[in-house]
Structure formats: structure tokens, C-alpha cells
PDB file of C-alpha atoms and ligand atoms in Angstrom:
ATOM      1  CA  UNK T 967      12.514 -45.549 -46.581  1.00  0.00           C
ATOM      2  CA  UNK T 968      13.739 -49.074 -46.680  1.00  0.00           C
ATOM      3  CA  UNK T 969      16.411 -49.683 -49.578  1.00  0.00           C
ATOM      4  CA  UNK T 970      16.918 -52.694 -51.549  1.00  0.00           C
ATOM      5  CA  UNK T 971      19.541 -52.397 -54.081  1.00  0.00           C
ATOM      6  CA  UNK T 972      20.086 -54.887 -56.800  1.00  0.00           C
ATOM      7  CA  UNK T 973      24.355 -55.480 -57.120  1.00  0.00           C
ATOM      8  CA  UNK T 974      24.387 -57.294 -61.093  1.00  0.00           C
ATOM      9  CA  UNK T 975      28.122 -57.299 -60.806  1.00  0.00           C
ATOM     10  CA  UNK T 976      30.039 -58.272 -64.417  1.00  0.00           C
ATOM     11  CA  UNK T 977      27.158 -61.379 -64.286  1.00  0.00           C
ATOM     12  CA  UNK T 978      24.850 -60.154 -67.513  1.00  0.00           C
ATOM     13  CA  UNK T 979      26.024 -59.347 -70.719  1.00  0.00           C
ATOM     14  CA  UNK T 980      24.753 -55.866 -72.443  1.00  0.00           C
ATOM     15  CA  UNK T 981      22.129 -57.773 -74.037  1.00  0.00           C
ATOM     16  CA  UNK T 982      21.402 -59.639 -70.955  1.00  0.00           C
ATOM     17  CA  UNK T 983      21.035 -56.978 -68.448  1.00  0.00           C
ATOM     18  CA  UNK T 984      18.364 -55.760 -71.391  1.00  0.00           C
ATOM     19  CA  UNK T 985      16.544 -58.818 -71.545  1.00  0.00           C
ATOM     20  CA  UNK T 986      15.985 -58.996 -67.909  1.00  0.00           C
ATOM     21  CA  UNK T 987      14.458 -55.754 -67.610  1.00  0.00           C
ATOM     22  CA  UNK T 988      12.870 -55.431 -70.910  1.00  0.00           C
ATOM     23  CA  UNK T 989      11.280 -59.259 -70.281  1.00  0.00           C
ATOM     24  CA  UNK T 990       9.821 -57.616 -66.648  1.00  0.00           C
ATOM     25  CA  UNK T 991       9.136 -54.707 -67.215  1.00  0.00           C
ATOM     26  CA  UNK T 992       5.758 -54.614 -65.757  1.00  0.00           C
ATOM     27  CA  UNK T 993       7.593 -56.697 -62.394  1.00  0.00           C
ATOM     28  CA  UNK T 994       9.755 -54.032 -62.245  1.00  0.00           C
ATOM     29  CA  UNK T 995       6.694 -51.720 -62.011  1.00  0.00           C
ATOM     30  CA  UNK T 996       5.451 -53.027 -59.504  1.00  0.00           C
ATOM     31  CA  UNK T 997       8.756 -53.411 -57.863  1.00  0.00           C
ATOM     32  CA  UNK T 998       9.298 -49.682 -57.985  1.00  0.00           C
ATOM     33  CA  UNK T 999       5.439 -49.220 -56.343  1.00  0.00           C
ATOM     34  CA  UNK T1000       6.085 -51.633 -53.259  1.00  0.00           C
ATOM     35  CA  UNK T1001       5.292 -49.808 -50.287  1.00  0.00           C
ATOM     36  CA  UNK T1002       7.989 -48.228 -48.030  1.00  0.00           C
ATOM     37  CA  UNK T1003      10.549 -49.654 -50.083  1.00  0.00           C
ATOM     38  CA  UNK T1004      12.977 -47.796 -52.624  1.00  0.00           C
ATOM     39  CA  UNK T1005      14.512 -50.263 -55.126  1.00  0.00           C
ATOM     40  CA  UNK T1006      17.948 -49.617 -56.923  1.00  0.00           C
ATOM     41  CA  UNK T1007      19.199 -51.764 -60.076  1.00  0.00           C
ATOM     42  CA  UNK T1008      22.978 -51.416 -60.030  1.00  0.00           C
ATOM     43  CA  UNK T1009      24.151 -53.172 -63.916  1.00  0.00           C
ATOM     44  CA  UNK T1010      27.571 -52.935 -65.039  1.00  0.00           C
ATOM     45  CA  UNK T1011      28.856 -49.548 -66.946  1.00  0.00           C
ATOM     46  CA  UNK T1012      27.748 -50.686 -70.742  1.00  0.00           C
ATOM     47  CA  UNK T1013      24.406 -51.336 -69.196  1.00  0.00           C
ATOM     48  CA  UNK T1014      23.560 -48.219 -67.415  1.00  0.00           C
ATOM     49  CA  UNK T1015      21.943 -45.654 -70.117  1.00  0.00           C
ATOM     50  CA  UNK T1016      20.036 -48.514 -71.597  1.00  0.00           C
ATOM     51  CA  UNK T1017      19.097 -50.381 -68.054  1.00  0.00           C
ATOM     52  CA  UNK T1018      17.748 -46.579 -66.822  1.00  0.00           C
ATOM     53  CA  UNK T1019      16.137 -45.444 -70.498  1.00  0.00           C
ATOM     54  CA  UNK T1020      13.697 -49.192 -70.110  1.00  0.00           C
ATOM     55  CA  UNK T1021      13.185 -48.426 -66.276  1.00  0.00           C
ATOM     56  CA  UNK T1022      12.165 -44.675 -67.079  1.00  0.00           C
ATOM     57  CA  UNK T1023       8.514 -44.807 -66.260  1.00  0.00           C
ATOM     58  CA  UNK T1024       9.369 -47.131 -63.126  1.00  0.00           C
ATOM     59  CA  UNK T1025       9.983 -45.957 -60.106  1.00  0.00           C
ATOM     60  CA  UNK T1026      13.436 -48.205 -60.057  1.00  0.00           C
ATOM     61  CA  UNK T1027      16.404 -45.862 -59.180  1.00  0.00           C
ATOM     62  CA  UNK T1028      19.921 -46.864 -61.163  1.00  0.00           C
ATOM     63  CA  UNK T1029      22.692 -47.085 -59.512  1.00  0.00           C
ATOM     64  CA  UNK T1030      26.806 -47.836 -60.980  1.00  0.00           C
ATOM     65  CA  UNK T1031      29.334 -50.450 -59.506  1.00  0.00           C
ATOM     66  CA  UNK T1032      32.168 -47.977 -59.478  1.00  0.00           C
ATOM     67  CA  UNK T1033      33.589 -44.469 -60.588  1.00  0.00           C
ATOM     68  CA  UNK T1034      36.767 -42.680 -60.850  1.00  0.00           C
ATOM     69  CA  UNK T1035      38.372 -40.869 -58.473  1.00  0.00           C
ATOM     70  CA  UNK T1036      38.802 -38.140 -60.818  1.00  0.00           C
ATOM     71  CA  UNK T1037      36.715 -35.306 -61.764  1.00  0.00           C
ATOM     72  CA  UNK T1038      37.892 -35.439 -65.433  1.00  0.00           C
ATOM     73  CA  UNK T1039      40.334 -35.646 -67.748  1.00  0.00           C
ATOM     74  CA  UNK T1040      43.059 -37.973 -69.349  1.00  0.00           C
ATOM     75  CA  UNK T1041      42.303 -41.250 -67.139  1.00  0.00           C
ATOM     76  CA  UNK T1042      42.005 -44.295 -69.753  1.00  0.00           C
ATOM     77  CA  UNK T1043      39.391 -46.350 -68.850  1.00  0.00           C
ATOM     78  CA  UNK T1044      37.855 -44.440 -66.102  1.00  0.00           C
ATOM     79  CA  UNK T1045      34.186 -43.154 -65.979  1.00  0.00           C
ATOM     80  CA  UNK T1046      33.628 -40.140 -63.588  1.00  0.00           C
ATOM     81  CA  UNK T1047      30.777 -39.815 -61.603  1.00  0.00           C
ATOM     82  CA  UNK T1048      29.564 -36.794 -63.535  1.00  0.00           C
ATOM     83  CA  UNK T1049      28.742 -39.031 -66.294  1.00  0.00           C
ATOM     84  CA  UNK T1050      27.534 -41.458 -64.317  1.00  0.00           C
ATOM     85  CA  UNK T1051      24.630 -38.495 -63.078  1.00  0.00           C
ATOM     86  CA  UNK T1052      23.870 -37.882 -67.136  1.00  0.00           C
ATOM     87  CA  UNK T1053      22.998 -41.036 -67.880  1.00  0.00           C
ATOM     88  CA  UNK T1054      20.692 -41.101 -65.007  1.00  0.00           C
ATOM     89  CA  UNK T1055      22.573 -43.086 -62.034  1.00  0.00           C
ATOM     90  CA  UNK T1056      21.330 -41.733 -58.368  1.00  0.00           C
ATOM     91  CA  UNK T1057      23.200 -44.103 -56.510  1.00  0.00           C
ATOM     92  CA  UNK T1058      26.971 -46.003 -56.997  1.00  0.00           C
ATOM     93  CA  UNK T1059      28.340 -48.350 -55.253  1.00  0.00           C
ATOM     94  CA  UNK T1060      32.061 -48.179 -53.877  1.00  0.00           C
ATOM     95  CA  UNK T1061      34.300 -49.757 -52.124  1.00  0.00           C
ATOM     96  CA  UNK T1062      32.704 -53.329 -52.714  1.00  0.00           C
ATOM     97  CA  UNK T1063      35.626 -56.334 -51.413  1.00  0.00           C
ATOM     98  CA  UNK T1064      35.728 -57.587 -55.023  1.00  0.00           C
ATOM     99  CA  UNK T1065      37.434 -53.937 -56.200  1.00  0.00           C
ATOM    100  CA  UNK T1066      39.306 -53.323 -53.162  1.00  0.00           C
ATOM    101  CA  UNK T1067      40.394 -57.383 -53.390  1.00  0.00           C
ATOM    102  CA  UNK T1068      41.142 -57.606 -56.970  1.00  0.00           C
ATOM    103  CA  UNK T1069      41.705 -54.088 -58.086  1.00  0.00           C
ATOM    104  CA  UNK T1070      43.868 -53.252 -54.604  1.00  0.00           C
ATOM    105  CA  UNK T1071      41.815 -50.753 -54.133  1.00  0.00           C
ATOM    106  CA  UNK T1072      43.166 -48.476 -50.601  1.00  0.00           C
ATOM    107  CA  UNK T1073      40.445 -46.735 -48.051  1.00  0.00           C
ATOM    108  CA  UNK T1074      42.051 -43.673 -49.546  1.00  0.00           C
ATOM    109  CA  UNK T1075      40.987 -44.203 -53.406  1.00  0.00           C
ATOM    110  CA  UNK T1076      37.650 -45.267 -52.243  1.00  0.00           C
ATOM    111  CA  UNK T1077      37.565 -42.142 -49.682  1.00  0.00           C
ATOM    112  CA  UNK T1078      38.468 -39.805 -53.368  1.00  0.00           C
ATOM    113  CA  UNK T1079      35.891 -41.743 -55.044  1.00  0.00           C
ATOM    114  CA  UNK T1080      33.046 -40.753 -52.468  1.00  0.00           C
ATOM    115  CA  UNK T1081      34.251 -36.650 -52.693  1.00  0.00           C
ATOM    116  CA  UNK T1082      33.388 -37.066 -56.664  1.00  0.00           C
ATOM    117  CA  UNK T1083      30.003 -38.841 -56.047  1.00  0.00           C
ATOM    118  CA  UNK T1084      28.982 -36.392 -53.223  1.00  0.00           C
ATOM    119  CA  UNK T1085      29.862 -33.449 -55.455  1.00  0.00           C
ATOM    120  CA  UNK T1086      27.850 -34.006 -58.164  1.00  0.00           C
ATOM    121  CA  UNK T1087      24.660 -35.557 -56.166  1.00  0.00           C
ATOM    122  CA  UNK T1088      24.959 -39.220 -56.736  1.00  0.00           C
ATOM    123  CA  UNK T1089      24.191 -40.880 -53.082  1.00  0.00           C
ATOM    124  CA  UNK T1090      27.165 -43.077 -52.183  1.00  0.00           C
ATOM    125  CA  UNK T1091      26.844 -46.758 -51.237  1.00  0.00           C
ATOM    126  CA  UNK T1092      30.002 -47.323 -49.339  1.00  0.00           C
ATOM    127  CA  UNK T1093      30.877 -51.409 -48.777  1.00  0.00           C
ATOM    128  CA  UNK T1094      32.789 -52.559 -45.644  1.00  0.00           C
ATOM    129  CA  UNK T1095      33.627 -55.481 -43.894  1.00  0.00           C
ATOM    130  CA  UNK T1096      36.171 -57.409 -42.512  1.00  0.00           C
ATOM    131  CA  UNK T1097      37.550 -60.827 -43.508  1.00  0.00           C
ATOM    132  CA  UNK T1098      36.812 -64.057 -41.609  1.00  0.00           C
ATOM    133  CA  UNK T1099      40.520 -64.231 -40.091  1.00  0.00           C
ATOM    134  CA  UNK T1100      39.573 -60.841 -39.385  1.00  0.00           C
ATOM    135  CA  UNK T1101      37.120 -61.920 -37.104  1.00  0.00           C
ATOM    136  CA  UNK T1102      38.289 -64.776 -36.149  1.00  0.00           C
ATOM    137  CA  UNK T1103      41.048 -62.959 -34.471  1.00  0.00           C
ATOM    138  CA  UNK T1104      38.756 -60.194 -33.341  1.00  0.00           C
ATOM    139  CA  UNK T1105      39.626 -57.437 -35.220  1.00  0.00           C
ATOM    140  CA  UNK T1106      36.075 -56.399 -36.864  1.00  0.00           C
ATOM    141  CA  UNK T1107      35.769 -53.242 -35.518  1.00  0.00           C
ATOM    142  CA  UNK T1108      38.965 -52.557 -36.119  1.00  0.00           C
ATOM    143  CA  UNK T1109      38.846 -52.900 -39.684  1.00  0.00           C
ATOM    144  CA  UNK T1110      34.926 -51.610 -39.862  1.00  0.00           C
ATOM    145  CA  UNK T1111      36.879 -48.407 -37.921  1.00  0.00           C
ATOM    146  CA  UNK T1112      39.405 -48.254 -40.786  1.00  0.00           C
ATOM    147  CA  UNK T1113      37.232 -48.352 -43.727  1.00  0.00           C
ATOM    148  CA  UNK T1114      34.852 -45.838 -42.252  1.00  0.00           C
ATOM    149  CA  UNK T1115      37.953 -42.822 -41.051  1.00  0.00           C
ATOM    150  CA  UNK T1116      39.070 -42.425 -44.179  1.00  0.00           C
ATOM    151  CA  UNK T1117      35.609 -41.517 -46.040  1.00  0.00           C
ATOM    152  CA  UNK T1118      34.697 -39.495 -42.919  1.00  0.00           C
ATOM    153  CA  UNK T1119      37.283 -37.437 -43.233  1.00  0.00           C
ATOM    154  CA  UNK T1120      37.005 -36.709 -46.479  1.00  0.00           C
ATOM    155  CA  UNK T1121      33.304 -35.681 -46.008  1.00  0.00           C
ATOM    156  CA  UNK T1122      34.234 -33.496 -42.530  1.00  0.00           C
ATOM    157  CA  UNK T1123      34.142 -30.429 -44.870  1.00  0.00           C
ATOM    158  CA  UNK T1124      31.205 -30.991 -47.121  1.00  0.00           C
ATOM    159  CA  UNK T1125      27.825 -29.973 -46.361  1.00  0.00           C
ATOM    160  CA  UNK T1126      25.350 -32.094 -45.247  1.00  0.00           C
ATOM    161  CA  UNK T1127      24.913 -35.301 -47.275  1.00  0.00           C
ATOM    162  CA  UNK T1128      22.947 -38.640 -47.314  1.00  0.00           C
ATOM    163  CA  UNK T1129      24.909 -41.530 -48.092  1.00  0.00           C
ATOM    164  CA  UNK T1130      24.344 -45.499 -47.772  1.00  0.00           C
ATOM    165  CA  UNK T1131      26.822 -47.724 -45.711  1.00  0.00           C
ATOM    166  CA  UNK T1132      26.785 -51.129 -46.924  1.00  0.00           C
ATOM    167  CA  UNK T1133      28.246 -54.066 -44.242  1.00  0.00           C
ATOM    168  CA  UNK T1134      28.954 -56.777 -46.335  1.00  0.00           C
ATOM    169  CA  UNK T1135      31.254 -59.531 -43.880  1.00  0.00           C
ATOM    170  CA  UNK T1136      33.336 -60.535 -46.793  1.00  0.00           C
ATOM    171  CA  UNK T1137      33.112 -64.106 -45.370  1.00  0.00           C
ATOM    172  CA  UNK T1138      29.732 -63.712 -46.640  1.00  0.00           C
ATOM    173  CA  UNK T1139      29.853 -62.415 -50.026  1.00  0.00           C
ATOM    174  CA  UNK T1140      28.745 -64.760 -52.529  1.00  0.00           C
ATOM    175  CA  UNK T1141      28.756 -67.803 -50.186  1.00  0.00           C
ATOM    176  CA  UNK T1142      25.468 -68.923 -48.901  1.00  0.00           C
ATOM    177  CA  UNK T1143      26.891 -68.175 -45.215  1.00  0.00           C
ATOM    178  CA  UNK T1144      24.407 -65.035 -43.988  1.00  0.00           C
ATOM    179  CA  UNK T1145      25.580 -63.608 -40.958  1.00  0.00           C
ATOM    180  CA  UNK T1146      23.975 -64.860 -37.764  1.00  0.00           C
ATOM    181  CA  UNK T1147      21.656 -63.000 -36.134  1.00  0.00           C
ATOM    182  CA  UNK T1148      23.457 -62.206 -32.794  1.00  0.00           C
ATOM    183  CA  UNK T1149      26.294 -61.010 -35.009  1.00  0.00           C
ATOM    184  CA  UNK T1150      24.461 -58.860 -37.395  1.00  0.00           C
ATOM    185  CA  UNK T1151      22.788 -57.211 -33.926  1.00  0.00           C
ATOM    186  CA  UNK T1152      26.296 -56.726 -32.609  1.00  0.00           C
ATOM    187  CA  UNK T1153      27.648 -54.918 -35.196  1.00  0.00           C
ATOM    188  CA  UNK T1154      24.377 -52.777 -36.559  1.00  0.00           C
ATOM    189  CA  UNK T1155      24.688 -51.280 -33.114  1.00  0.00           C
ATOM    190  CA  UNK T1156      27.829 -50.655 -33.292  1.00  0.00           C
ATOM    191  CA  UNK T1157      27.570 -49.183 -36.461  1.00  0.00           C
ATOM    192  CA  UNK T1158      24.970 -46.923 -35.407  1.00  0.00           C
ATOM    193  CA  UNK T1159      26.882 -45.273 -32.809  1.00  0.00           C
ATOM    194  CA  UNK T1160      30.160 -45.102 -34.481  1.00  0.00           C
ATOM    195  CA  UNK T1161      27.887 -43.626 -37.607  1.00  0.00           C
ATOM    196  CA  UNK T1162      26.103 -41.219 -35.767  1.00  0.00           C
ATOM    197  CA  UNK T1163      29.710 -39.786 -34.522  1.00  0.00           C
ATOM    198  CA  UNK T1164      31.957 -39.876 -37.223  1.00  0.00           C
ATOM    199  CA  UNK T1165      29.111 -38.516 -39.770  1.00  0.00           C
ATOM    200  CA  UNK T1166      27.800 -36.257 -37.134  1.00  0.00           C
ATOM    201  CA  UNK T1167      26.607 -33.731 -39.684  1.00  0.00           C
ATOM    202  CA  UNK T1168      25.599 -36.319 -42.146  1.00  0.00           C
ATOM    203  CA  UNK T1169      22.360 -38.893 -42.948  1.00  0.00           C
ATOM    204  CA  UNK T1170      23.609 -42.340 -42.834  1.00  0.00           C
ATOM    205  CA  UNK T1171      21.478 -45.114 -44.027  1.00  0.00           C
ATOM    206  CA  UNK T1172      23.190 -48.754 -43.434  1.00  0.00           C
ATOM    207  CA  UNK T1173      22.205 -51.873 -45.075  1.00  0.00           C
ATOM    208  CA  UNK T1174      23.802 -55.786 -44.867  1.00  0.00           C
ATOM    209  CA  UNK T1175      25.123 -57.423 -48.191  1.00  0.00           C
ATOM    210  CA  UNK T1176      25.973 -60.905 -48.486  1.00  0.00           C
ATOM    211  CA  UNK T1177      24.190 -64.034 -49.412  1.00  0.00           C
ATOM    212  CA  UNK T1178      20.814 -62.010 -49.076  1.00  0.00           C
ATOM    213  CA  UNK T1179      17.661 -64.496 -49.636  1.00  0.00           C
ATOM    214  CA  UNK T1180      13.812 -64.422 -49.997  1.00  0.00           C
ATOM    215  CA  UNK T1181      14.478 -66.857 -47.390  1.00  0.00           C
ATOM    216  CA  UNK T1182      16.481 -64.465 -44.799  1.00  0.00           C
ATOM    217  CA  UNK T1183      15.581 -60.840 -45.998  1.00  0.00           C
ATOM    218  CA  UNK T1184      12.733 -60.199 -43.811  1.00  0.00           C
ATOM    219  CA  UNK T1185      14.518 -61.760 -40.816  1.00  0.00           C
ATOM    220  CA  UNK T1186      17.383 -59.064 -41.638  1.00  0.00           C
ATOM    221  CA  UNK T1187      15.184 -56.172 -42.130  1.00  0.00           C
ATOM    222  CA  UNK T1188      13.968 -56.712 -38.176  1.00  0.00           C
ATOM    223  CA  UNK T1189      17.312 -56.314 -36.855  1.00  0.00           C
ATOM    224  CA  UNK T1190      17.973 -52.832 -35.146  1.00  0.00           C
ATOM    225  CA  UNK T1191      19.260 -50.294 -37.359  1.00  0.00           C
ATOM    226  CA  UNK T1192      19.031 -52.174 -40.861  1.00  0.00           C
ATOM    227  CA  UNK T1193      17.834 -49.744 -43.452  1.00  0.00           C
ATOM    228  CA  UNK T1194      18.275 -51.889 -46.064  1.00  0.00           C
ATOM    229  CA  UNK T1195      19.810 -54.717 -48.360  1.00  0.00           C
ATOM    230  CA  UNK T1196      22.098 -54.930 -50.618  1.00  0.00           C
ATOM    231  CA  UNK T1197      21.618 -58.376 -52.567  1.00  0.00           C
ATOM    232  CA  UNK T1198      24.137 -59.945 -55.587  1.00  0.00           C
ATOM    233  CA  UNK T1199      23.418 -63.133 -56.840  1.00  0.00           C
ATOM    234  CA  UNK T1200      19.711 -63.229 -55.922  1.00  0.00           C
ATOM    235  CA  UNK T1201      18.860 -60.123 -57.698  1.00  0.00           C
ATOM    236  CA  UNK T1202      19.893 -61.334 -60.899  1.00  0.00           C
ATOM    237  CA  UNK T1203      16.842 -64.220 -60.896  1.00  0.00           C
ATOM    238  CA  UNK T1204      13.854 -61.569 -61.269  1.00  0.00           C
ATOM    239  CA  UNK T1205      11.247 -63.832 -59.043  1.00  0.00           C
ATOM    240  CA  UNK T1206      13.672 -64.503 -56.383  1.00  0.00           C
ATOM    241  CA  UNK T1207      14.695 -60.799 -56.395  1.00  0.00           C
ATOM    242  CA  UNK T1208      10.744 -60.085 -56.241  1.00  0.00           C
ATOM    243  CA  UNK T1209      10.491 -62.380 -53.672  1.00  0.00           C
ATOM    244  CA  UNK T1210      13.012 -60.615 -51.410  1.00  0.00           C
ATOM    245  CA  UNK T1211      10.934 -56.902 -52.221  1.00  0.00           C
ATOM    246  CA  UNK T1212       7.936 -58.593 -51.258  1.00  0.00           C
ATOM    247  CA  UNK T1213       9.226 -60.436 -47.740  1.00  0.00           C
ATOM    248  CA  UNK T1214      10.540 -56.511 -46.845  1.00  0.00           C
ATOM    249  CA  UNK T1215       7.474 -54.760 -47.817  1.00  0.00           C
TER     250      UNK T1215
HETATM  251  P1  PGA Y  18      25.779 -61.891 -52.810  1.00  0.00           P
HETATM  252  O1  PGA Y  18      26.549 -60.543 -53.189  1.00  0.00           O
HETATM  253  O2  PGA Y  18      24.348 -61.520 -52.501  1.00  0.00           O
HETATM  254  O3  PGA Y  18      25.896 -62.766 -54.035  1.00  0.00           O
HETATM  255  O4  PGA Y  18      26.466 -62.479 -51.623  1.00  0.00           O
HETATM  256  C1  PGA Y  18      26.381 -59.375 -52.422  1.00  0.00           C
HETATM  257  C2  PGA Y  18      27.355 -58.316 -52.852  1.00  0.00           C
HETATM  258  O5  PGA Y  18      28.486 -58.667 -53.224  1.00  0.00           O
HETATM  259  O6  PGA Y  18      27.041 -57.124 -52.858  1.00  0.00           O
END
């Protein structure tokens, strides 16, 4: 099924996130009900048992914005991902540019924080992409290939899985530049061979992230191999996030 998962960020407040589900619930409803589409609200930690106790009798999945890398234990500040599956999270995101970027997080922390995910059921929404020098100089594949060997090996020994692959060109997170067509094309193919190699024994489902719009979503969601979106600043405006549900559905 076609995925569409809301990324809040650190952009709402406790009381915020709240309001903008408690003040739709009924959009939400019908959000969750849109044909052939599964949609995932991803608020920020504080948010999560509230955001999923309002959506309960939706069919809205909840998803985190990160986890530890640890199972448990003394780790200040942390939240493991078994927690995360109490209070009702299905899916997490990791790996997004703005933790590996400001947090320095490595291929290899994010590759630890997919094993803790996988192992207690959460579904994994891994983020890649490269930077624009990146592809100026054309080296995307070679840092899509990067980002991708270190989570595949770590899943090489697990049993089968189904996990989400996110390419998000960091060139256009948060910027109004989309992707152009012809690129997007390039690389979904690419990504579905490489995918269907390096997760041989897994599901992969890969969606595109960055400056998603009701404008541009359906016009994504034609290109070869998208399974789904993953949208930031548009999702936190509830008619323009309806508006991109709609165009997909
Ligand atoms: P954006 O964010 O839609 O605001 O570009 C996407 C993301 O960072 O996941």
C-alpha cells in the first residue's frame, strides 16, 4: 500500500501537536480511510503517547523521529525503541540529514539503531541522500551506496523484515527545490535494483522526502518504484497535508 508519512520534526509544541489532532480529528478519520493509502503521523517524543491515545480509533499509524541505539539501560536522555512499541509507535524514522548533520550521527549508529527497531517490530524508515556538492560532483550513488551497506549488513542475519527507505536529496529538505523528474526516475531505479540486492531476503518499500506538495505529490507517486512520501513542513498545515492524501489516493 502507498505510504504517506507525516515528519512534525521539533515544529509543534506538546500542546500543539494536541491541538492539531484533537482540532481534526474527524480529518484524520478520514485520512486514515483513504483508499490504498496508509498514513503515519511522526510528532516529536513528548508527543507520542498522547498524539497515538487521540488517533486510537483512526486508522493513522504513529511513528517516532529517532531511538537509541541501545536496548536498555543507563543512557541519559535516550529512548529505546522498546518503549517507543508501548506507547504505540509502528514506524520510526532514522537516519534523517538533520540528526546525522547536527547530531554527527555515523552510518554505523544509524545501522545499531535499525537492529533495535527490527527487534522489537517497529518498521524502520531509513533517510538517505546525498548533498548537492555531492551531486554536483557526481558522487550520489556513491553516498546512496554508503548509507545503504552499513544497515544491510546489519540486517544480513535477521529474518525477514519490511522496512521503509526514505530518499530525501538533502538539497531538498526543507527548501522548496523538489527533485526533477528525470532525476527522481534515475535514482528510484537505481534504488530498486541496488534494494532488491543488498536486502535480498528483505521487503523494501522506498519513498522521496523533501519539499513534498499538494502541488507535486501525485506527480511523484507516478514515478517508477515510489511507494510513498515522506512530507515535513506540509504535513504540519492539516488541509495542505489532506490535500497531498487526497492527490495520492
Ligand atoms: P520537507 O521535510 O517536506 O519540509 O522538505 C521533509 C523531511 O525532512 O523529511
Amino acid at each position: 500500500m502507498f505510504i504517506i508519512v507525516a515528519n512534525w520534526k521539533s515544529q509543534l509544541t506538546f500542546h500543539q501537536a494536541l491541538a492539531l489532532c484533537e482540532g481534526n480529528l474527524e480529518g484524520y478519520g478520514d485520512l486514515g480511510d483513504a483508499k490504498g493509502i496508509e498514513t503515519v503521523i511522526c510528532p516529536s517524543f513528548e508527543a507520542l503517547h498522547a498524539v497515538a491515545l487521540t488517533l486510537q480509533d483512526t486508522a493513522i499509524q504513529v511513528g517516532a523521529q529517532d531511538c537509541s541505539a541501545f536496548k536498555q539501560g543507563a543512557y541519559t536522555g535516550q529512548v529505546t525503541a522498546a518503549s517507543l512499541a508501548e506507547v504505540g509507535c509502528t514506524y520510526c524514522i532514522i537516519g534523517h540529514y538533520e540528526s546525522r548533520t547536527h547530531l554527527h550521527e555515523t552510518d554505523q549508529l544509524v545501522a545499531e539503531k535499525m537492529q533495535q527497531l527490527v527487534t522489537v517490530g517497529i518498521e524502520p524508515i531509513l533517510c538517505i541522500g546525498e548533498t548537492e556538492q555531492e551531486r554536483e560532483a557526481g558522487y550520489t550513488f556513491q553516498a546512496l551506496t554508503r548509507q545503504l551497506t552499513a544497515v544491510a549488513q546489519t540486517l544480513a542475519s535477521h529474518d525477514q523484515v519490511t522496512i521503509c527507505i526514505a530518499y530525501e536529496p538533502i538539497w531538498a529538505i526543507g527548501t522548496g527545490k523538489v527533485a526533477q523528474k528525470s532525476q527522481l526516475t534515475e535514482v528510484f531505479a537505481w534504488l530498486s535494483t541496488t534494494c532488491a540486492t543488498l536486502f535480498a531476503e528483505h521487503t523494501v518499500r522506498l519513498l522521496y522526502g523533501g519539499s513534498v506538495t499538494a502541488e507535486t505529490a501525485g506527480g511523484i507517486k507516478k514515478i517508477p518504484g515510489v511507494d510513498g512520501l515522506l512530507v515535513g513542513t506540509a504535513s504540519l498545515d492539516f488541509k495542505k497535508f489532506e490535500k497531498i492524501v487526497s492527490s495520492c489516493s
